[in-house]
Short mmCIF file of N, CA and C in Angstrom, two decimals:
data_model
loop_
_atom_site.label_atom_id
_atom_site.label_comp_id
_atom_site.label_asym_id
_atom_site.label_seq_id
_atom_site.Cartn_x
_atom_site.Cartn_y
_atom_site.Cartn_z
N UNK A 1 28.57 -20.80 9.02
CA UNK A 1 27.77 -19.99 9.92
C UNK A 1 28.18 -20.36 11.34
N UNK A 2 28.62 -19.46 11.83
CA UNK A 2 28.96 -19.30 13.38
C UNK A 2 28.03 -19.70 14.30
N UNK A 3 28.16 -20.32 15.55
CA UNK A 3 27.33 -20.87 16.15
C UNK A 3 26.42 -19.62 17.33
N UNK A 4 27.28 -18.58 17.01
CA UNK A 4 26.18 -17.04 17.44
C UNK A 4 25.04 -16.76 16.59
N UNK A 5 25.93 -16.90 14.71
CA UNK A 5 24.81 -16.16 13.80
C UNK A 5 23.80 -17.56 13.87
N UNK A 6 23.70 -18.34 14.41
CA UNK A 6 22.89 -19.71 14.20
C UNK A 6 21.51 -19.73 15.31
N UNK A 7 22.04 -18.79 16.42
CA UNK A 7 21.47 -18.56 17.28
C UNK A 7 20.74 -17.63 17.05
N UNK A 8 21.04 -16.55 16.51
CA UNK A 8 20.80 -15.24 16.20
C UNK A 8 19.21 -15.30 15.11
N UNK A 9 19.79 -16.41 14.09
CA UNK A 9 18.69 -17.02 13.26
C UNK A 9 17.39 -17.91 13.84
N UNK A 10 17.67 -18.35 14.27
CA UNK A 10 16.95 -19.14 15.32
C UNK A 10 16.12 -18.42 16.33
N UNK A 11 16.63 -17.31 16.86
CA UNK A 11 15.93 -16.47 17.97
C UNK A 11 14.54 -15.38 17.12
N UNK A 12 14.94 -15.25 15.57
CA UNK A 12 14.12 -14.84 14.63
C UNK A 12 13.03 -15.27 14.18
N UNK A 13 11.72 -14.65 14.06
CA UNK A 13 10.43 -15.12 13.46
C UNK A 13 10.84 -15.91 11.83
N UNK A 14 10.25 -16.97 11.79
CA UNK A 14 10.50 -17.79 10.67
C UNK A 14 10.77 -17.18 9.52
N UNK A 15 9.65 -16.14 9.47
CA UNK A 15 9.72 -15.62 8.38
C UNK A 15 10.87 -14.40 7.70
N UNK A 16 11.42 -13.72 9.18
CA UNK A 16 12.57 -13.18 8.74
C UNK A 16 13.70 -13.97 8.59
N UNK A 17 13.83 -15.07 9.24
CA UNK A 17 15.14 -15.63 9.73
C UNK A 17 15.14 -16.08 7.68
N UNK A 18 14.19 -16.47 7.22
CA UNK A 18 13.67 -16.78 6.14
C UNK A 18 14.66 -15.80 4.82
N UNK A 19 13.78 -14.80 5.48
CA UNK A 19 14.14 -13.57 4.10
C UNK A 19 15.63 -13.02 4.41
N UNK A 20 16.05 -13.07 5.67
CA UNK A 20 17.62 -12.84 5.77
C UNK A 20 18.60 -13.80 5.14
N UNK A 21 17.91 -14.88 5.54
CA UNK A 21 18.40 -16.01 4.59
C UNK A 21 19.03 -16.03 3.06
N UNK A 22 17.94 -15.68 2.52
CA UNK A 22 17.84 -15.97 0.94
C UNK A 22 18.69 -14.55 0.50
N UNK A 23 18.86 -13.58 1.47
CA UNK A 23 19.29 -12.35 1.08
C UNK A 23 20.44 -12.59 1.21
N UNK A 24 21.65 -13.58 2.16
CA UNK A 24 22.40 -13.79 2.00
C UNK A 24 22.93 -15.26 0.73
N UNK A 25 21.92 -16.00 0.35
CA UNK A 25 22.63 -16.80 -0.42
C UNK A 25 22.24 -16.41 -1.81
N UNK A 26 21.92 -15.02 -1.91
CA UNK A 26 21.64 -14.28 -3.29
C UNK A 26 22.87 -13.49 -3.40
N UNK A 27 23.22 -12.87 -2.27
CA UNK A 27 24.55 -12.40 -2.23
C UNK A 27 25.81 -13.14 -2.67
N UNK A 28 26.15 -14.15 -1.68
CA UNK A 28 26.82 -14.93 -2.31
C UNK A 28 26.84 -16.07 -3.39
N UNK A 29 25.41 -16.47 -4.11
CA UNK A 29 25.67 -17.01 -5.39
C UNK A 29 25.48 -15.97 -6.63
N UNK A 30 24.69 -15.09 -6.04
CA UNK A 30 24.25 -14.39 -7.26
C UNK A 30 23.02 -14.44 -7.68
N UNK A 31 22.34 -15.23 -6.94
CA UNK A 31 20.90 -15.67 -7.43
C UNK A 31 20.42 -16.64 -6.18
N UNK A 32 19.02 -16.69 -6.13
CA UNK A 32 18.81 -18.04 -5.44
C UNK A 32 18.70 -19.49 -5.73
N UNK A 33 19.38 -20.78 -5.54
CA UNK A 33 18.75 -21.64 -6.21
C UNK A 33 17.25 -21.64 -6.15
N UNK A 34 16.57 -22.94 -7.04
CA UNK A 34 15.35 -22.71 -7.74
C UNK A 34 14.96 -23.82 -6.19
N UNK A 35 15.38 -24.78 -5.98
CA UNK A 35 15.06 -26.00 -4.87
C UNK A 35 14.76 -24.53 -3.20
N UNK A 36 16.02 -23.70 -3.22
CA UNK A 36 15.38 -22.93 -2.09
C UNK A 36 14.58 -21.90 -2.17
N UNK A 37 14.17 -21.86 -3.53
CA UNK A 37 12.97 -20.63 -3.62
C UNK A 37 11.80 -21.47 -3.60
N UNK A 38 11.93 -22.57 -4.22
CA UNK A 38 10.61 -23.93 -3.76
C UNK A 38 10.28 -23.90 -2.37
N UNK A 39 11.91 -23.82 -1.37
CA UNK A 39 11.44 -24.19 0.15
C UNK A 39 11.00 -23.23 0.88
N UNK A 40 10.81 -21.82 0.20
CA UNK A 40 11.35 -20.63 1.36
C UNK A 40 10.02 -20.71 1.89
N UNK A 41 9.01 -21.39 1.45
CA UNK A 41 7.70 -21.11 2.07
C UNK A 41 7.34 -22.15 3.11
N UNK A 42 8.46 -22.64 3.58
CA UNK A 42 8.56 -24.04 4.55
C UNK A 42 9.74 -23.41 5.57
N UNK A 43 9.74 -22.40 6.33
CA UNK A 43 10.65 -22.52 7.03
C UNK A 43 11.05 -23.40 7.94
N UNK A 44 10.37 -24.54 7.97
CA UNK A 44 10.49 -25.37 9.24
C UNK A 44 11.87 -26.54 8.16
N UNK A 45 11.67 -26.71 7.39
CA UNK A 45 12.37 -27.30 6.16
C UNK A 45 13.93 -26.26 5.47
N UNK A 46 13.39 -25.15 5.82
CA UNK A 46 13.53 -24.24 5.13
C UNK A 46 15.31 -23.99 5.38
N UNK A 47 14.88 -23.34 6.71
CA UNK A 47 16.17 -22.92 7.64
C UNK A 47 17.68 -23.71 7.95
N UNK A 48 16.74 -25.25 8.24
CA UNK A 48 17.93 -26.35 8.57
C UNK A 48 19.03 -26.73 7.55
N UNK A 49 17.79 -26.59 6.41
CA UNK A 49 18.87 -26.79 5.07
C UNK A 49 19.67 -26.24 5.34
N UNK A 50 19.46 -24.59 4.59
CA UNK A 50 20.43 -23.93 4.67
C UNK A 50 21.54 -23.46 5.38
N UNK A 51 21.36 -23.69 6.91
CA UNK A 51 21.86 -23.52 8.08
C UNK A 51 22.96 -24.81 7.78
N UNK A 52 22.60 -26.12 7.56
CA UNK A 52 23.43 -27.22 7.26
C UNK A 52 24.03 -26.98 6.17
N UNK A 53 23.87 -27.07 4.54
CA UNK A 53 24.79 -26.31 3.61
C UNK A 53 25.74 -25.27 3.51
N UNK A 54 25.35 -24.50 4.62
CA UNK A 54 25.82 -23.10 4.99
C UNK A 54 27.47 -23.80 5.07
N UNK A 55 26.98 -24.49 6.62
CA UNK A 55 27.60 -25.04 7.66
C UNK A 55 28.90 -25.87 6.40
N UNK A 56 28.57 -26.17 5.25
CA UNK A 56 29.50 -27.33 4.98
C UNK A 56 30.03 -26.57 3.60
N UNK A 57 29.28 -26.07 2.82
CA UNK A 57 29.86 -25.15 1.94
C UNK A 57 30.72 -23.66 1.64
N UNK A 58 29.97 -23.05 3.19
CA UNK A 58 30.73 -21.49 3.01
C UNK A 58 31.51 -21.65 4.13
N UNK A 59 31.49 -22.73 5.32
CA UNK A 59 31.98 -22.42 6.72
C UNK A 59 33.31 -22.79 6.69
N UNK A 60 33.00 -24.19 6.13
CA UNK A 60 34.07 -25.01 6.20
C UNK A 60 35.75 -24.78 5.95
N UNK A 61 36.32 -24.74 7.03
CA UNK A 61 37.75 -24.06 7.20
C UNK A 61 38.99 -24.70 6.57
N UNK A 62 38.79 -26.25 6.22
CA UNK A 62 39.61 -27.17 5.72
C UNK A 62 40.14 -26.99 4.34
N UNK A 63 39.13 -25.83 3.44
CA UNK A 63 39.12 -25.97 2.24
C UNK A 63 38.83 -24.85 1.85
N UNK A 64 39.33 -24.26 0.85
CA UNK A 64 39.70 -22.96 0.54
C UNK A 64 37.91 -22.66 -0.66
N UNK A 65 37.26 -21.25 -0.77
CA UNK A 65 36.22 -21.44 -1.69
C UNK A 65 36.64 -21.97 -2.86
N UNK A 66 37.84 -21.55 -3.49
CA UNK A 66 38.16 -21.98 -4.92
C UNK A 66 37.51 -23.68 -5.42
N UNK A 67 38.38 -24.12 -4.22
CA UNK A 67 38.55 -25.59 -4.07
C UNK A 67 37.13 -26.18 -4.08
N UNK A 68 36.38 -25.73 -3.32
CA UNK A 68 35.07 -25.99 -2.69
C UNK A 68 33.86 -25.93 -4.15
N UNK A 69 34.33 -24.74 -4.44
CA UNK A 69 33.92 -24.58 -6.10
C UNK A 69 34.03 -25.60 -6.90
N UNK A 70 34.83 -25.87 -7.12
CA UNK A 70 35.62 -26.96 -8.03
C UNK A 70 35.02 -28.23 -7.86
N UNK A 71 34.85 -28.31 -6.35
CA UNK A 71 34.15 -29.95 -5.96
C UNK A 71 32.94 -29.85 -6.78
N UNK A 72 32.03 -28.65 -6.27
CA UNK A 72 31.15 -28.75 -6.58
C UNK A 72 30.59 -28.89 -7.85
N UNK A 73 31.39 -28.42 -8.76
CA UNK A 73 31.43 -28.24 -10.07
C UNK A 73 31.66 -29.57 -10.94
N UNK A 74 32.92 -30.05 -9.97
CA UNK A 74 32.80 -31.77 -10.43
C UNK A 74 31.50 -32.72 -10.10
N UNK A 75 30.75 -32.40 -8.37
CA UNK A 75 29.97 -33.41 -8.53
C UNK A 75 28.45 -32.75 -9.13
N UNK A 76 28.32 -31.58 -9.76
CA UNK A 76 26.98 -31.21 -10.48
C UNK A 76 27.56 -31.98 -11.69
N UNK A 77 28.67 -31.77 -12.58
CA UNK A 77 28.57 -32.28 -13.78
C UNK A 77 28.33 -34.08 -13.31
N UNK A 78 28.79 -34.74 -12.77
CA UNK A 78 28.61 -36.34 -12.43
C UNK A 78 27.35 -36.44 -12.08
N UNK A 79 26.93 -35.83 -11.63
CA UNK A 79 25.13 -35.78 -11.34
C UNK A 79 24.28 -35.63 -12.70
N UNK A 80 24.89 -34.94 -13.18
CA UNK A 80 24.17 -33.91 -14.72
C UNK A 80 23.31 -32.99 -14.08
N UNK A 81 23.46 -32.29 -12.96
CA UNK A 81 22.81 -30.90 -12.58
C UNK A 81 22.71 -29.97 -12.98
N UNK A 82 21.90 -29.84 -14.44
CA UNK A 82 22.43 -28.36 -15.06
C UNK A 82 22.17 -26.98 -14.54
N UNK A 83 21.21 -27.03 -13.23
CA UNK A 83 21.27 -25.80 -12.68
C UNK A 83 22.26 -25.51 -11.60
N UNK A 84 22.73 -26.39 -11.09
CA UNK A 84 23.87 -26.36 -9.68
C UNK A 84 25.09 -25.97 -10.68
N UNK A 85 25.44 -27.24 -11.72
CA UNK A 85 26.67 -26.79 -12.72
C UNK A 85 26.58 -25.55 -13.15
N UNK A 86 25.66 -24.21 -13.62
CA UNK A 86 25.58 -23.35 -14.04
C UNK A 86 25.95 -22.49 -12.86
N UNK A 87 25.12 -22.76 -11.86
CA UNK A 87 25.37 -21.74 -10.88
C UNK A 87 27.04 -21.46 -9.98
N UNK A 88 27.47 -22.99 -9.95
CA UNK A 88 28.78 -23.31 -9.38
C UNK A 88 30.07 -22.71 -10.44
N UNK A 89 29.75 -22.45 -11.60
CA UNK A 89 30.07 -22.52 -12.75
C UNK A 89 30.33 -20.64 -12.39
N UNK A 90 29.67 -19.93 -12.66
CA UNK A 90 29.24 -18.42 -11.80
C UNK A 90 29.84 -18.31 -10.77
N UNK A 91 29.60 -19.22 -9.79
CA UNK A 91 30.69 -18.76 -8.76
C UNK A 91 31.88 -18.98 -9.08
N UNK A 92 32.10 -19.81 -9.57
CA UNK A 92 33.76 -19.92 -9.74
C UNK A 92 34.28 -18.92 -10.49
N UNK A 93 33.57 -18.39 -11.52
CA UNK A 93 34.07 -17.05 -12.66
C UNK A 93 33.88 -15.76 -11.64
N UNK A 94 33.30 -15.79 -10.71
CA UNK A 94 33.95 -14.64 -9.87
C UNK A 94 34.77 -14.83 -8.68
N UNK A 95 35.10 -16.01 -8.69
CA UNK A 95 36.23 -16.40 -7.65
C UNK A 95 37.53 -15.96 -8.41
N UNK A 96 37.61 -15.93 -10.21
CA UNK A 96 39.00 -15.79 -10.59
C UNK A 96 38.97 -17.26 -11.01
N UNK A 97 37.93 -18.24 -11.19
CA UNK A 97 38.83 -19.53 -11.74
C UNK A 97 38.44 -19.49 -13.04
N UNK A 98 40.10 -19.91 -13.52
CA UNK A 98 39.59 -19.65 -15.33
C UNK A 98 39.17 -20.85 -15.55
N UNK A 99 38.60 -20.59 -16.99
CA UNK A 99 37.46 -21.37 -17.56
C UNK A 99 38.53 -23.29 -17.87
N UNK A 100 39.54 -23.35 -17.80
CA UNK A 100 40.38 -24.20 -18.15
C UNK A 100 40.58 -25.44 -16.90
N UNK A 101 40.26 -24.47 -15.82
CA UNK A 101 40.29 -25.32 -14.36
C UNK A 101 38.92 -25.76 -14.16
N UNK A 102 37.51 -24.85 -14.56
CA UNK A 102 36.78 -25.28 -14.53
C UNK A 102 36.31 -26.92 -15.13
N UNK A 103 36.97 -26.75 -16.53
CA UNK A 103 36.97 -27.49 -17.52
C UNK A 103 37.28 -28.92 -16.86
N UNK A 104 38.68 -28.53 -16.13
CA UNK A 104 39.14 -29.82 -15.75
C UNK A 104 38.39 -30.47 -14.69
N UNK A 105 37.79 -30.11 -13.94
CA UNK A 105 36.69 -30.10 -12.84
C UNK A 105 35.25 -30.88 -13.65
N UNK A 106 35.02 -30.41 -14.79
CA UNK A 106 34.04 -31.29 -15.36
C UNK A 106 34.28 -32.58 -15.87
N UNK A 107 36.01 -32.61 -16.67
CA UNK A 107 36.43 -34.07 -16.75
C UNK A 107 36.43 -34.64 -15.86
N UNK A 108 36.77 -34.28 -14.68
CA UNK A 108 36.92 -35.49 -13.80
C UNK A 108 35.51 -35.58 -13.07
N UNK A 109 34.66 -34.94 -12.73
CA UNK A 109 33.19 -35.39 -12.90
C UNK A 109 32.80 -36.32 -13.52
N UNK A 110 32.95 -35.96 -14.91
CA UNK A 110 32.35 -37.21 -16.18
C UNK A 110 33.14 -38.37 -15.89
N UNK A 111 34.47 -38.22 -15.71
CA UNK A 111 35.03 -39.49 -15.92
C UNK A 111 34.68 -40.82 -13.96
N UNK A 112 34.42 -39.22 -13.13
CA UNK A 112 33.71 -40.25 -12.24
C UNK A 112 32.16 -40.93 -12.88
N UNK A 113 31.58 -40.23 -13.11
CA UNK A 113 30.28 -40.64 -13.29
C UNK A 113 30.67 -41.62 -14.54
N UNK A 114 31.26 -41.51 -15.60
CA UNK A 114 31.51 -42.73 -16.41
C UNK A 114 31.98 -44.28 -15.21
N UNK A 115 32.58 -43.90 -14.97
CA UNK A 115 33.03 -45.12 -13.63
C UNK A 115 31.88 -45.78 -13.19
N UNK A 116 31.16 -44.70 -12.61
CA UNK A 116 30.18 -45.15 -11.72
C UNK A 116 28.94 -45.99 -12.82
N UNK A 117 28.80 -45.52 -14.17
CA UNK A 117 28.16 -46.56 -14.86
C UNK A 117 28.56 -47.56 -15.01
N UNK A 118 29.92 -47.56 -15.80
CA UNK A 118 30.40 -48.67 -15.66
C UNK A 118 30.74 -49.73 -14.79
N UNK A 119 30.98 -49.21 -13.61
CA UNK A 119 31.06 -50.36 -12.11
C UNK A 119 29.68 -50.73 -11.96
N UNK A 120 28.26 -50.01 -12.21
CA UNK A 120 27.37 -50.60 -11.73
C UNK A 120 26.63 -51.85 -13.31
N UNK A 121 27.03 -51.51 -13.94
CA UNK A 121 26.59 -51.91 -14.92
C UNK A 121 27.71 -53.39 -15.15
N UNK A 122 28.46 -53.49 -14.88
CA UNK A 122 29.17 -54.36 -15.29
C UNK A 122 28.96 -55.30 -13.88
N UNK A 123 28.95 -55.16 -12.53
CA UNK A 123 28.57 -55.97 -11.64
C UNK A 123 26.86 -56.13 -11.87
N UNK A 124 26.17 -55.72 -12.65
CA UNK A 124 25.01 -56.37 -12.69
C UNK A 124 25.28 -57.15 -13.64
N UNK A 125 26.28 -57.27 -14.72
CA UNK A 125 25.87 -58.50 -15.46
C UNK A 125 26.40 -59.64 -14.99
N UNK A 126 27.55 -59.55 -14.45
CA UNK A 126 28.22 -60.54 -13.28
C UNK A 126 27.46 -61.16 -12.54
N UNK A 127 26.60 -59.83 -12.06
CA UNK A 127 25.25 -60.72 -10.76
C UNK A 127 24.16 -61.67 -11.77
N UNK A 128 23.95 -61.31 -13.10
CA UNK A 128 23.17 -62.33 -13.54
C UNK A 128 23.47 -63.49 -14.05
N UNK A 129 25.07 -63.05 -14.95
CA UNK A 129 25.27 -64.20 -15.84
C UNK A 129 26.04 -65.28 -14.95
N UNK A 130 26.90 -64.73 -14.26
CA UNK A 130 28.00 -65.72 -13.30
C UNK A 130 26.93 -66.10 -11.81
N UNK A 131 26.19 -65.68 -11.27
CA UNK A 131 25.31 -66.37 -10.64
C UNK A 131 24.46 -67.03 -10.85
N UNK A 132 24.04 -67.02 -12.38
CA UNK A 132 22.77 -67.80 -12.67
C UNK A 132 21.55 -67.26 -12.14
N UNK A 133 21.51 -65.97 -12.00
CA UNK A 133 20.55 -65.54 -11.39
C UNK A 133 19.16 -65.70 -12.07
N UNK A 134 18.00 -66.05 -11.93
CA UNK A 134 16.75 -65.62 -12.85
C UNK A 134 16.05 -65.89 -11.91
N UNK A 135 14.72 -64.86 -11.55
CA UNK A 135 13.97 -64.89 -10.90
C UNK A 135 13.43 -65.68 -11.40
N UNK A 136 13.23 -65.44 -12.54
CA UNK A 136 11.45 -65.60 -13.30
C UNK A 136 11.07 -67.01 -13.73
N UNK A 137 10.03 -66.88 -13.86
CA UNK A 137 9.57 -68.26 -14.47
C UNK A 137 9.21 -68.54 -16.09
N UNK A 138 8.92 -69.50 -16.43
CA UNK A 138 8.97 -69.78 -18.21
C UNK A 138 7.67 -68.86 -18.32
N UNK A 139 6.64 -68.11 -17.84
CA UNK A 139 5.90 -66.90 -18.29
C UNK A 139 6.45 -65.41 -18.50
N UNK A 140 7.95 -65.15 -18.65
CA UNK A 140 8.27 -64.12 -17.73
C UNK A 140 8.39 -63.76 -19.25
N UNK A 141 7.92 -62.29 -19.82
CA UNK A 141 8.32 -62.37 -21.45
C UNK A 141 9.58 -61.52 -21.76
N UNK A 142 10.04 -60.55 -20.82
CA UNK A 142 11.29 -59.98 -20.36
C UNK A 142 12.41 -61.27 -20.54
N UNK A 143 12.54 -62.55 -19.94
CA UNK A 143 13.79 -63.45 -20.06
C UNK A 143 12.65 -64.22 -21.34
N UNK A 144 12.09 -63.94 -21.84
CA UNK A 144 11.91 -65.31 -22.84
C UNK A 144 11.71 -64.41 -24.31
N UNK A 145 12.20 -63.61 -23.95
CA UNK A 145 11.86 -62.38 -25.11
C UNK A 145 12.42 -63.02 -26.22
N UNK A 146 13.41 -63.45 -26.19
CA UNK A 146 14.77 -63.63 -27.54
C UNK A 146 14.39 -65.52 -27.82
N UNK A 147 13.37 -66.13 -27.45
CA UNK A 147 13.06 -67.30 -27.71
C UNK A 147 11.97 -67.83 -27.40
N UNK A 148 11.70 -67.48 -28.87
CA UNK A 148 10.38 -67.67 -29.04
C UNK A 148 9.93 -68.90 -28.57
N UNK A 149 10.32 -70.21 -28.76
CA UNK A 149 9.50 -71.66 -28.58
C UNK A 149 8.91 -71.59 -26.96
N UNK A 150 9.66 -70.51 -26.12
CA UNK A 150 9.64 -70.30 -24.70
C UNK A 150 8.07 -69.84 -24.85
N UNK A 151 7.49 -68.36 -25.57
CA UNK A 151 6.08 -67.83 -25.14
C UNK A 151 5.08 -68.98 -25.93
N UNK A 152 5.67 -69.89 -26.82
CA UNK A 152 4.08 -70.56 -27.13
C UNK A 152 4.07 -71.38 -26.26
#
């Protein structure tokens, strides 16, 4: 969004700047998300969003829509967003991206988000077992769970 049409929105009663709004991101997704049909009754909330998403999803000159698609498509599946993945999913099938690129866009999602379990999960056991970490004290039944002589 151009820093005229931003103005242009802005110079508008909430409530249209509102409904022009949603009329354009129905246009271009096809639907409204469900999070901005929650907000539309907050324009004070309402506008900035979208004005900022706008700004980074449709504006953005660095990166072609296909591409932009694709991100998105990778980080809804790493999230597990099944309504963003569906919807990003839609846009991309009328951008022309076949279902095969999509595909690959969800592997590498999963295989981030597999990462990201695994890096966090594996430096927490590091943080407990190789630091010696234990808060707790001999009441704690969480660390004394697996030994018994500990709760009598």
């Amino acid at each position: 969004m151009d820093t005229e049409k931003i103005k242009e929105v802005l110079e508008e009663e909430p409530e249209e700047a509102v409904s022009q709004l949603l009329e354009d991101i129905e246009d271009w997704y096809g639907e409204v998300p469900y999070i901005l049909n929650f907000m539309k009754d907050k324009p004070e909330l309402f506008i900035p969003k979208v004005m900022y998403d706008n700004s980074i999803m449709r504006e953005f000159k660095r990166l072609d829509p296909k591409t932009i698609e694709m991100i998105c498509i990778g980080v809804s599946s790493a999230l597990r967003c099944e309504h963003c993945l569906k919807m990003h999913i839609k846009v991309a099938r009328r951008l022309g991206i076949k279902k095969e690129e999509i595909f690959d866009a969800v592997l590498i999602g999963g295989t981030l988000s597999n990462a990201a379990v695994l890096a966090e999960g594996t430096r927490a056991i590091d943080h407990i077992f190789d630091n010696g970490e234990n808060t707790c004290d001999e009441t704690c039944e969480v660390c004394n769970i697996s030994d018994p002589e500990k709760k009598e």
